[in-house]
Coordinates of C-alpha atoms in Angstrom, one line a residue:
Chain A
M291 CA -26.5 7.1 -3.2
T292 CA -26.1 8.2 -6.8
A293 CA -22.5 8.9 -7.7
T294 CA -23.0 12.3 -9.4
A295 CA -19.9 14.3 -10.4
T296 CA -19.6 17.5 -8.5
T297 CA -17.5 20.6 -8.3
Q298 CA -18.3 20.9 -4.5
R299 CA -16.2 19.7 -1.7
P300 CA -17.5 16.2 -0.8
L301 CA -19.9 16.2 2.1
P302 CA -19.8 13.6 4.8
V303 CA -22.9 11.3 4.9
P304 CA -23.6 10.4 8.5
D305 CA -24.5 6.8 9.2
T306 CA -25.6 4.7 12.2
L307 CA -22.2 5.1 13.9
S308 CA -21.3 8.6 12.9
T309 CA -24.6 10.5 13.3
P310 CA -23.8 11.8 16.8
F311 CA -20.3 13.0 15.7
W312 CA -21.6 15.0 12.8
A313 CA -24.6 16.3 14.8
A314 CA -22.1 17.7 17.4
A315 CA -19.9 19.2 14.7
R316 CA -23.0 21.0 13.3
D317 CA -23.3 22.5 16.8
H318 CA -19.6 23.4 16.7
A319 CA -18.6 20.8 19.3
L320 CA -16.0 18.1 19.0
H321 CA -17.3 14.8 20.4
M322 CA -15.4 11.5 20.5
Q323 CA -16.8 8.0 21.0
R324 CA -15.9 6.6 24.4
C325 CA -16.2 3.1 25.8
D326 CA -18.4 2.9 28.9
S327 CA -16.4 0.1 30.3
C328 CA -12.8 1.2 30.0
G329 CA -12.9 4.8 28.9
H330 CA -11.0 4.2 25.7
M331 CA -11.9 6.7 22.9
A332 CA -12.1 5.8 19.2
Y333 CA -12.1 7.9 16.1
P334 CA -13.6 7.1 13.7
P335 CA -16.4 5.4 15.8
E336 CA -16.3 1.7 16.1
I337 CA -18.9 -1.1 16.6
A338 CA -17.0 -2.4 19.6
C339 CA -14.1 -1.1 21.8
R340 CA -10.7 -2.1 20.4
A341 CA -9.2 -1.8 23.9
C342 CA -11.5 -4.0 25.9
G343 CA -14.1 -5.4 23.4
G344 CA -17.0 -3.7 25.2
D345 CA -19.9 -2.7 23.0
H346 CA -21.4 0.1 25.1
L347 CA -20.0 3.2 23.5
H348 CA -21.2 6.8 23.7
F349 CA -20.1 10.1 22.4
A350 CA -18.7 12.7 24.9
P351 CA -17.3 16.2 24.4
V352 CA -13.5 16.6 24.3
S353 CA -11.4 19.8 24.7
G354 CA -10.5 20.3 21.0
R355 CA -6.9 20.7 22.0
A356 CA -4.5 18.6 20.0
T357 CA -0.9 18.5 18.7
L358 CA 0.3 18.1 15.2
H359 CA 1.3 14.5 14.4
S360 CA 2.1 15.0 10.7
W361 CA 1.0 16.9 7.6
T362 CA 1.3 17.3 3.9
V363 CA 0.8 20.3 1.7
L364 CA -1.1 20.0 -1.6
H365 CA -0.5 22.6 -4.3
E366 CA -3.0 21.0 -6.6
A367 CA -6.7 20.3 -5.6
P368 CA -7.3 16.7 -4.6
A369 CA -10.9 17.2 -5.9
P370 CA -12.7 20.0 -7.7
G371 CA -14.1 21.5 -4.5
F372 CA -10.7 22.4 -3.2
R373 CA -9.5 24.7 -6.0
D374 CA -10.0 27.9 -4.0
R375 CA -8.2 26.5 -0.9
L376 CA -4.7 26.0 -2.2
P377 CA -2.2 25.4 -0.8
L378 CA -4.2 22.9 1.2
I379 CA -2.7 21.6 4.4
L380 CA -3.8 18.0 5.2
A381 CA -2.9 17.2 8.8
V382 CA -3.1 14.3 11.2
V383 CA -3.6 15.6 14.7
E384 CA -3.3 13.8 18.0
L385 CA -6.1 14.8 20.5
E386 CA -5.0 15.8 23.9
E387 CA -7.3 13.4 25.7
Q388 CA -5.6 10.2 24.6
P389 CA -2.1 9.3 23.1
G390 CA -2.6 7.8 19.7
L391 CA -6.1 9.2 19.2
L392 CA -5.5 10.6 15.6
M393 CA -7.8 12.5 13.4
S394 CA -7.3 13.5 9.7
T395 CA -8.3 17.1 9.1
N396 CA -7.1 20.4 7.6
L397 CA -4.9 23.1 9.2
V398 CA -6.0 26.6 8.5
D399 CA -4.5 30.0 9.3
A400 CA -1.1 28.2 9.4
D401 CA 2.2 28.9 7.6
P402 CA 3.3 25.7 6.0
A403 CA 7.0 26.6 6.6
A404 CA 6.4 27.0 10.3
L405 CA 4.8 23.7 11.0
R406 CA 6.5 21.2 13.3
I407 CA 5.5 18.0 15.0
G408 CA 4.0 18.5 18.4
M409 CA 2.9 22.1 17.8
P410 CA -0.3 22.9 19.8
L411 CA -3.5 23.2 17.8
R412 CA -7.1 24.0 18.5
A413 CA -10.3 22.8 16.8
W414 CA -12.7 25.1 15.2
F415 CA -15.6 24.5 12.9
E416 CA -16.4 25.6 9.4
N417 CA -19.9 25.6 8.1
I418 CA -19.9 24.0 4.7
T419 CA -23.6 23.9 4.2
D420 CA -26.6 24.7 6.5
Q421 CA -26.5 21.1 7.6
C422 CA -22.8 20.4 7.7
A423 CA -19.9 21.7 9.6
L424 CA -16.4 20.3 9.3
V425 CA -13.9 20.0 12.2
Q426 CA -10.8 22.0 11.3
F427 CA -7.7 22.9 13.3
R428 CA -5.6 26.0 13.6
P429 CA -2.5 26.8 15.6
A430 CA -3.4 27.4 19.3
G431 CA -3.4 30.9 20.5
R432 CA -4.4 32.4 17.2
Chain B
M126 CA 9.5 -24.3 12.4
W127 CA 7.0 -24.8 9.7
A128 CA 6.5 -28.4 8.7
H129 CA 6.0 -27.5 5.0
R130 CA 9.1 -25.4 4.7
N131 CA 10.5 -25.5 1.1
K132 CA 7.8 -28.0 0.0
V133 CA 5.8 -25.6 -2.3
A134 CA 7.5 -23.8 -5.2
V135 CA 7.0 -21.2 -7.8
A136 CA 7.6 -23.0 -11.1
G137 CA 6.8 -20.3 -13.6
V138 CA 6.5 -16.5 -14.0
G139 CA 4.7 -14.6 -16.8
Y140 CA 4.1 -11.0 -17.7
S141 CA 2.0 -9.2 -20.1
K142 CA 3.5 -6.1 -21.6
L143 CA 3.3 -3.3 -19.0
E144 CA 2.0 -0.1 -20.6
R145 CA 0.0 3.0 -19.9
R146 CA -3.3 3.2 -21.7
S147 CA -2.6 0.0 -23.7
G148 CA -5.9 0.1 -25.5
R149 CA -6.3 -3.7 -24.8
T150 CA -8.8 -5.3 -22.4
L151 CA -7.6 -6.4 -19.0
A152 CA -8.8 -9.9 -19.9
A153 CA -6.5 -10.0 -23.0
L154 CA -3.5 -8.8 -20.9
T155 CA -4.3 -11.4 -18.2
L156 CA -4.4 -14.2 -20.7
E157 CA -1.1 -13.0 -22.1
A158 CA 0.6 -13.2 -18.7
C159 CA -1.0 -16.5 -17.7
D160 CA 0.0 -18.2 -21.0
A161 CA 3.5 -16.8 -20.5
A162 CA 3.7 -18.2 -17.0
L163 CA 2.5 -21.6 -18.2
A164 CA 5.0 -21.6 -21.0
D165 CA 7.8 -20.6 -18.6
A166 CA 6.9 -23.6 -16.4
G167 CA 6.5 -25.9 -19.4
L168 CA 2.8 -26.6 -18.6
L169 CA -0.4 -26.4 -20.6
R170 CA -3.7 -24.7 -19.7
S171 CA -5.1 -28.2 -19.3
D172 CA -2.6 -28.7 -16.4
L173 CA -4.2 -26.0 -14.3
D174 CA -6.5 -27.1 -11.5
G175 CA -6.4 -24.1 -9.2
I176 CA -6.7 -20.3 -9.8
A177 CA -6.4 -17.4 -7.3
T178 CA -6.3 -13.7 -7.2
S179 CA -7.4 -10.6 -5.4
P180 CA -9.3 -8.9 -8.2
S181 CA -10.1 -5.7 -6.5
M182 CA -9.8 -2.4 -8.4
P183 CA -8.9 0.5 -6.2
R184 CA -11.7 3.1 -6.3
Y185 CA -11.6 6.7 -5.2
G186 CA -14.7 8.7 -5.8
G187 CA -17.7 7.1 -7.4
R188 CA -17.3 6.7 -11.1
K189 CA -14.7 4.0 -11.6
G190 CA -15.9 1.0 -13.5
V191 CA -16.0 -2.6 -12.2
D192 CA -16.8 -4.4 -15.4
E193 CA -15.6 -8.0 -15.7
G194 CA -12.8 -8.4 -18.2
I195 CA -12.3 -4.6 -18.5
D196 CA -11.7 -3.3 -14.9
I197 CA -11.3 -6.6 -13.1
V198 CA -10.7 -10.2 -14.0
T199 CA -12.1 -12.6 -11.4
P200 CA -10.8 -16.1 -11.1
W201 CA -14.2 -17.5 -12.2
Y202 CA -14.1 -15.5 -15.4
L203 CA -10.5 -16.4 -16.0
A204 CA -11.2 -20.1 -15.5
D205 CA -13.8 -19.8 -18.3
L206 CA -11.4 -17.9 -20.6
L207 CA -8.7 -20.5 -20.1
G208 CA -11.2 -23.3 -20.8
A209 CA -10.4 -24.7 -17.3
A210 CA -13.8 -24.1 -15.6
G211 CA -14.8 -27.7 -15.6
R212 CA -11.5 -28.9 -14.2
V213 CA -10.5 -26.4 -11.5
Q214 CA -10.6 -28.0 -8.1
W215 CA -10.1 -24.8 -6.1
I216 CA -10.5 -21.1 -6.6
G217 CA -9.3 -18.4 -4.3
S218 CA -10.4 -14.8 -4.3
T219 CA -9.8 -12.3 -1.5
N220 CA -10.5 -8.6 -0.8
G221 CA -7.0 -8.3 0.6
M222 CA -3.9 -8.3 -1.5
V223 CA -3.0 -10.8 -4.2
T224 CA -0.3 -12.0 -1.9
Q225 CA -2.9 -13.4 0.5
S226 CA -4.0 -15.4 -2.6
L227 CA -0.4 -16.8 -2.8
I228 CA -0.6 -18.0 0.8
D229 CA -4.0 -19.6 0.1
S230 CA -2.7 -21.3 -3.0
A231 CA 0.3 -22.7 -1.2
L232 CA -2.0 -24.1 1.4
A233 CA -4.3 -25.6 -1.2
I234 CA -1.3 -27.4 -2.7
I235 CA -0.2 -28.7 0.7
A236 CA -3.7 -29.9 1.4
G237 CA -3.6 -31.9 -1.8
L238 CA -6.5 -30.0 -3.4
C239 CA -4.6 -29.1 -6.5
D240 CA -1.3 -29.7 -8.3
H241 CA -0.8 -26.5 -10.4
V242 CA -2.2 -23.2 -9.2
L243 CA -2.2 -20.0 -11.2
V244 CA -1.9 -16.8 -9.1
Y245 CA -2.2 -13.6 -11.0
R246 CA -2.7 -9.8 -10.5
S247 CA -4.3 -7.7 -13.2
L248 CA -4.5 -4.0 -12.9
H249 CA -5.2 -1.1 -15.3
V250 CA -5.2 2.7 -15.3
P251 CA -8.7 4.0 -15.1
E252 CA -9.9 6.7 -17.4
G253 CA -9.6 10.3 -16.3
R254 CA -7.5 11.6 -13.4
Y255 CA -6.7 8.6 -11.3
V256 CA -7.5 9.7 -7.7
N257 CA -9.9 12.5 -8.3
F258 CA -12.6 12.3 -5.7
D259 CA -15.3 14.1 -7.7
T260 CA -18.5 12.7 -6.1
A261 CA -20.7 14.9 -4.0
H262 CA -21.1 12.6 -1.0
A263 CA -18.5 10.8 1.1
V264 CA -19.9 7.6 2.7
G265 CA -18.3 5.0 4.9
T266 CA -14.7 5.6 5.8
D267 CA -14.5 8.2 3.1
Q268 CA -16.6 10.5 5.3
Y269 CA -13.7 11.0 7.7
L270 CA -11.2 11.7 4.9
A271 CA -12.6 13.0 1.6
P272 CA -14.3 16.2 3.0
Y273 CA -10.8 17.3 4.0
G274 CA -9.2 16.3 0.7
F275 CA -7.6 13.3 2.3
S276 CA -9.0 11.1 -0.5
M277 CA -5.8 10.0 -2.3
P278 CA -3.2 7.4 -1.2
P279 CA -0.2 9.7 -2.0
A280 CA -1.5 12.1 0.7
W281 CA -1.7 9.2 3.2
A282 CA 1.9 8.1 2.4
A283 CA 3.1 11.8 2.4
V284 CA 2.2 12.2 6.1
V285 CA 4.1 9.1 6.9
L286 CA 7.2 10.3 4.9
R287 CA 6.9 13.8 6.5
R288 CA 6.8 12.3 10.0
Y289 CA 9.8 10.0 9.2
F290 CA 11.8 13.0 7.9
E291 CA 10.9 15.2 10.9
L292 CA 11.5 12.7 13.6
H293 CA 14.9 11.5 12.2
G294 CA 16.3 14.6 10.6
Y295 CA 16.2 13.7 7.0
D296 CA 14.9 15.4 3.9
R297 CA 14.3 14.4 0.2
R298 CA 18.0 14.8 -0.6
D299 CA 18.7 11.7 1.5
F300 CA 16.3 9.6 -0.7
A301 CA 17.8 10.7 -4.0
H302 CA 20.6 8.0 -4.1
Y303 CA 18.2 5.2 -3.6
I304 CA 15.6 6.4 -6.1
A305 CA 18.2 6.9 -8.8
A306 CA 19.8 3.5 -8.1
N307 CA 16.3 1.9 -8.1
R308 CA 15.7 3.3 -11.6
A309 CA 19.1 2.0 -12.7
N310 CA 17.9 -1.5 -11.6
A311 CA 14.8 -1.0 -13.7
Q312 CA 17.1 -0.4 -16.7
R313 CA 18.3 -4.0 -16.2
N314 CA 14.8 -5.5 -16.2
P315 CA 13.2 -6.3 -19.5
H316 CA 9.7 -6.2 -18.0
A317 CA 10.1 -2.7 -16.4
Y318 CA 7.9 0.1 -17.5
W319 CA 10.8 2.6 -17.1
R320 CA 13.4 0.5 -19.0
G321 CA 15.2 2.9 -21.3
K322 CA 14.4 6.0 -19.2
S323 CA 17.2 6.7 -16.7
L324 CA 16.8 9.0 -13.7
S325 CA 19.4 11.2 -12.0
E326 CA 19.5 12.3 -8.3
A327 CA 18.8 15.8 -9.5
D328 CA 15.7 14.6 -11.4
Y329 CA 14.4 13.3 -8.1
I330 CA 15.1 16.5 -6.2
D331 CA 13.4 18.6 -8.8
A332 CA 10.4 16.2 -9.3
R333 CA 6.9 17.6 -9.2
M334 CA 5.3 17.4 -5.8
I335 CA 2.1 15.4 -5.5
A336 CA 1.7 15.8 -1.7
D337 CA 4.8 17.6 -0.3
P338 CA 7.2 16.0 0.6
L339 CA 6.0 13.1 -1.6
S340 CA 6.8 13.7 -5.3
I341 CA 5.6 11.9 -8.4
L342 CA 8.8 9.9 -8.3
D343 CA 7.9 8.6 -4.8
C344 CA 4.8 6.9 -6.3
D345 CA 4.8 3.7 -8.3
I346 CA 3.8 4.0 -12.0
P347 CA 0.2 2.8 -12.7
V348 CA 0.2 0.5 -15.7
D349 CA -2.2 -1.7 -17.7
G350 CA -0.9 -5.2 -17.2
C351 CA -0.7 -8.5 -15.5
C352 CA 1.9 -10.7 -13.8
A353 CA 1.2 -14.4 -13.1
L354 CA 2.9 -17.1 -11.1
I355 CA 2.5 -20.9 -11.3
L356 CA 2.6 -22.7 -7.9
T357 CA 3.1 -26.4 -7.5
S358 CA 4.9 -28.8 -5.1
A359 CA 8.6 -28.6 -4.9
E360 CA 8.8 -32.2 -6.1
R361 CA 6.7 -31.7 -9.2
A362 CA 8.6 -28.4 -9.9
R363 CA 11.9 -30.3 -10.1
H364 CA 10.6 -32.0 -13.2
L365 CA 9.4 -28.9 -14.9
R366 CA 11.2 -26.5 -17.2
Q367 CA 12.7 -24.0 -14.7
P368 CA 14.5 -24.4 -11.4
P369 CA 12.0 -24.1 -8.6
A370 CA 11.9 -21.1 -6.2
L371 CA 11.1 -22.8 -2.9
L372 CA 8.6 -21.2 -0.5
T373 CA 10.4 -21.2 2.8
G374 CA 7.8 -19.4 4.8
F375 CA 5.4 -16.5 5.0
A376 CA 3.6 -14.3 7.4
A377 CA 0.5 -12.0 7.1
S378 CA -0.4 -9.0 9.1
A379 CA -3.8 -8.3 10.8
Y380 CA -2.5 -5.2 12.5
Q381 CA -5.1 -2.4 12.1
G382 CA -3.4 0.5 13.8
A383 CA -4.9 3.8 14.6
S384 CA -7.9 4.4 12.3
G385 CA -8.0 8.2 12.3
T386 CA -5.6 8.1 9.4
P387 CA -5.2 5.4 6.7
M388 CA -1.5 5.1 7.3
N389 CA 0.6 6.0 10.4
L390 CA 4.3 5.6 10.8
E391 CA 4.4 4.0 14.2
D392 CA 1.6 1.5 13.4
M393 CA 3.4 0.5 10.1
W394 CA 6.6 -0.2 12.1
S395 CA 4.6 -2.2 14.7
G396 CA 2.8 -4.2 12.0
A397 CA 5.9 -5.0 10.1
R398 CA 7.7 -6.0 13.3
A399 CA 5.0 -8.4 14.3
L400 CA 5.0 -9.8 10.8
G401 CA 8.7 -10.1 10.8
R402 CA 8.8 -11.9 14.1
R403 CA 6.4 -14.6 12.8
L404 CA 8.3 -15.0 9.6
W405 CA 11.7 -15.5 11.3
D406 CA 10.0 -17.9 13.9
M407 CA 8.3 -19.9 11.1
T408 CA 11.4 -20.2 9.0
G409 CA 14.2 -20.4 11.6
L410 CA 16.0 -17.7 9.6
T411 CA 17.0 -14.2 10.6
P412 CA 17.5 -10.9 8.6
A413 CA 21.2 -11.8 8.3
D414 CA 20.3 -14.9 6.2
V415 CA 18.6 -12.7 3.5
D416 CA 20.6 -12.1 0.4
T417 CA 18.2 -9.7 -1.3
A418 CA 15.1 -7.9 -0.2
Q419 CA 12.2 -7.0 -2.5
L420 CA 10.4 -4.4 -0.3
Y421 CA 7.0 -3.2 -1.4
D422 CA 7.3 0.3 -2.8
G423 CA 3.9 1.5 -3.9
F424 CA 5.3 4.6 -2.3
S425 CA 9.0 5.1 -1.6
V426 CA 8.5 5.5 2.1
L427 CA 7.3 1.9 2.5
V428 CA 10.8 0.7 1.7
L429 CA 12.0 2.4 4.9
T430 CA 9.2 1.0 7.2
W431 CA 9.7 -2.5 5.8
L432 CA 13.5 -2.3 6.1
E433 CA 13.3 -1.2 9.7
G434 CA 10.2 -3.2 10.7
M435 CA 11.6 -6.5 9.4
G436 CA 14.7 -6.0 11.6
F437 CA 17.5 -5.1 9.2
C438 CA 18.2 -2.0 11.2
R439 CA 16.7 0.2 13.9
D440 CA 13.8 2.6 13.3
G441 CA 15.0 5.7 11.6
E442 CA 18.3 4.2 10.4
G443 CA 17.0 2.9 7.1
L444 CA 17.2 6.1 5.1
G445 CA 20.8 6.8 6.2
L446 CA 21.7 3.3 5.1
L447 CA 20.0 3.7 1.7
R448 CA 21.7 7.1 1.2
D449 CA 25.1 5.3 1.7
G450 CA 24.4 2.6 -0.8
Y451 CA 23.2 -0.3 1.5
G452 CA 20.4 -1.2 -0.9
D453 CA 22.4 -0.9 -4.1
L454 CA 22.8 -3.9 -6.5
D455 CA 26.3 -4.3 -5.1
G456 CA 25.4 -3.1 -1.6
K457 CA 25.1 -5.1 1.6
L458 CA 21.4 -5.9 1.0
P459 CA 20.4 -5.4 -2.6
I460 CA 16.8 -4.0 -2.5
N461 CA 14.2 -4.1 -5.3
T462 CA 16.8 -5.4 -7.7
G463 CA 14.3 -5.4 -10.6
G464 CA 13.2 -1.8 -10.0
G465 CA 10.3 -2.5 -7.7
A466 CA 6.9 -1.0 -8.4
L467 CA 8.5 2.4 -8.7
G468 CA 10.5 1.2 -11.7
E469 CA 8.8 -1.8 -13.0
G470 CA 5.1 -0.9 -12.7
R471 CA 2.2 -1.0 -10.3
L472 CA 1.1 -4.6 -9.8
H473 CA 0.5 -4.7 -6.1
G474 CA 3.5 -6.8 -5.0
M475 CA 3.9 -9.0 -8.0
T476 CA 7.0 -7.1 -8.9
Q477 CA 8.5 -8.0 -5.5
L478 CA 7.4 -11.7 -5.8
A479 CA 8.6 -12.2 -9.4
E480 CA 11.9 -10.6 -8.6
A481 CA 12.5 -12.8 -5.5
V482 CA 11.7 -15.9 -7.7
A483 CA 14.1 -14.7 -10.4
Q484 CA 16.9 -14.1 -7.8
V485 CA 16.7 -17.5 -6.2
T486 CA 16.5 -19.4 -9.5
D487 CA 19.5 -17.6 -10.9
R488 CA 17.4 -16.0 -13.7
A489 CA 17.9 -12.3 -12.9
G490 CA 20.4 -11.8 -15.7
V491 CA 22.6 -8.7 -15.4
R492 CA 20.9 -7.8 -12.1
Q493 CA 21.6 -11.2 -10.5
V494 CA 22.9 -10.9 -6.9
P495 CA 25.8 -13.3 -6.5
G496 CA 25.0 -16.0 -4.1
G497 CA 21.3 -14.9 -4.0
A498 CA 20.1 -18.0 -2.2
C499 CA 17.4 -16.4 0.0
A500 CA 15.1 -13.6 -1.1
L501 CA 12.6 -11.7 1.0
A502 CA 9.5 -10.2 -0.6
T503 CA 7.2 -7.9 1.4
I504 CA 3.9 -6.5 0.3
S505 CA 1.7 -3.6 1.2
N506 CA 2.3 -1.2 4.2
G507 CA 2.7 -3.4 7.3
L508 CA -0.9 -3.0 8.3
A509 CA -3.7 -5.5 7.8
K510 CA -3.6 -7.5 4.5
S511 CA 0.2 -7.1 4.4
T512 CA 2.3 -10.2 3.8
A513 CA 6.0 -11.3 3.7
F514 CA 7.5 -14.3 2.0
L515 CA 10.9 -16.0 2.0
F516 CA 12.0 -17.8 -1.1
S517 CA 15.0 -20.1 -1.2
R518 CA 17.2 -21.6 -3.9
D519 CA 16.9 -25.3 -4.5
S520 CA 20.1 -27.1 -3.5

């Protein structure tokens, strides 16, 4: 991969572990890697299950429901491709399916002043290019 | 209890000048610090038979250099520069933190591989905006972070600070006393980058936000520079120029935590607690035995997770204690008495180690903690690659 400077938002490059995740996102579905042996889910995907050590892991759809674990608000772009998205809310969300299953993402359609830990969120998908959709979250019920 | 308790010592400490954009090569700064550490111990380059560091240069985006002598100084290259290549018995290099190198070096001395080991950390400020992720593609772990703008450590620390504030009912005003007092400590440290520049509580409240609620004054100051330590046996150290700082014990963390975010408050507490338990078990000491704590502060919030995780108080109590002066130079537990990385400069834990050594050898000058016989130094964020050390005064 050549490291060319860009003014675009960085695009994820799927690899052996992550290809199913990004393929699902392109179809506007949120899939999490799940251990066949114990059911423990991992994000990002792992080589082996951290809960039981099993190495049979597959992706399965999840609800897209989550709660807000924490957040920060950026008023300056963290990279050139974010200049038209300020203020940018970077959030860590906890997926409904498993306590401690955290995902780093953005919150959209949200008032920074109204955010609180535990507020219900819902995943949605933003097409960044023809080949790439990013998982984003917005307050549930909006 | 550890059989080698107090049998290895730090015998010398050396710094290069710590500057922004110094215009000097990292190799030159490294030599300056290493020669200063040797001179402090009363040793010559020809006495060195071991060298260790973690030479990694943090990279965000794809255009940061990795040139030897300019961006990094590996121990092999340094051995050549010092004219020690033919004599060095043992070299340590890790991808972790330099403090892992300190553990490795202590073990090399205990094993009898070498007599005098140089441990150093060299870092510089890369050209351009420091954490600008301006590459088109995010590969590896970056793919889960950079597309969302989660590509800079201040943002990772900010979500930890936000969660701490929200869960325990604090805000930035509660941190102002500690940050101002920390800067006052830096005024008393001749090595500190911020020496000569005081800071008020109001300055902190009004500081520019980097990742709300984390301001620029919650981040350590990136510098060009190097700090070096000389390790040897306690016995040998007693015949050298300075009083030895005895290594009483150490612990390292392998705690990974949730991987969906680079830092997470609960995992940092858990990691620090596990590390603390091992440190107290290994040394037979408790938090009550510690006279001064040098707690890693690459970001201000880490002072809180270390303070709580190491067992000085309960989770969520730390910021209230700091607000009320607990960590002041004349407080119950003086913290980061040399200004830490926030005040002294960004050297990945060397500020904490060097200050712990200064305190237990009675060499901290106007910032000396009376009766400072036992000093704790913690490094990183409690997660994997984090370390903690206890140093004791020689009786």
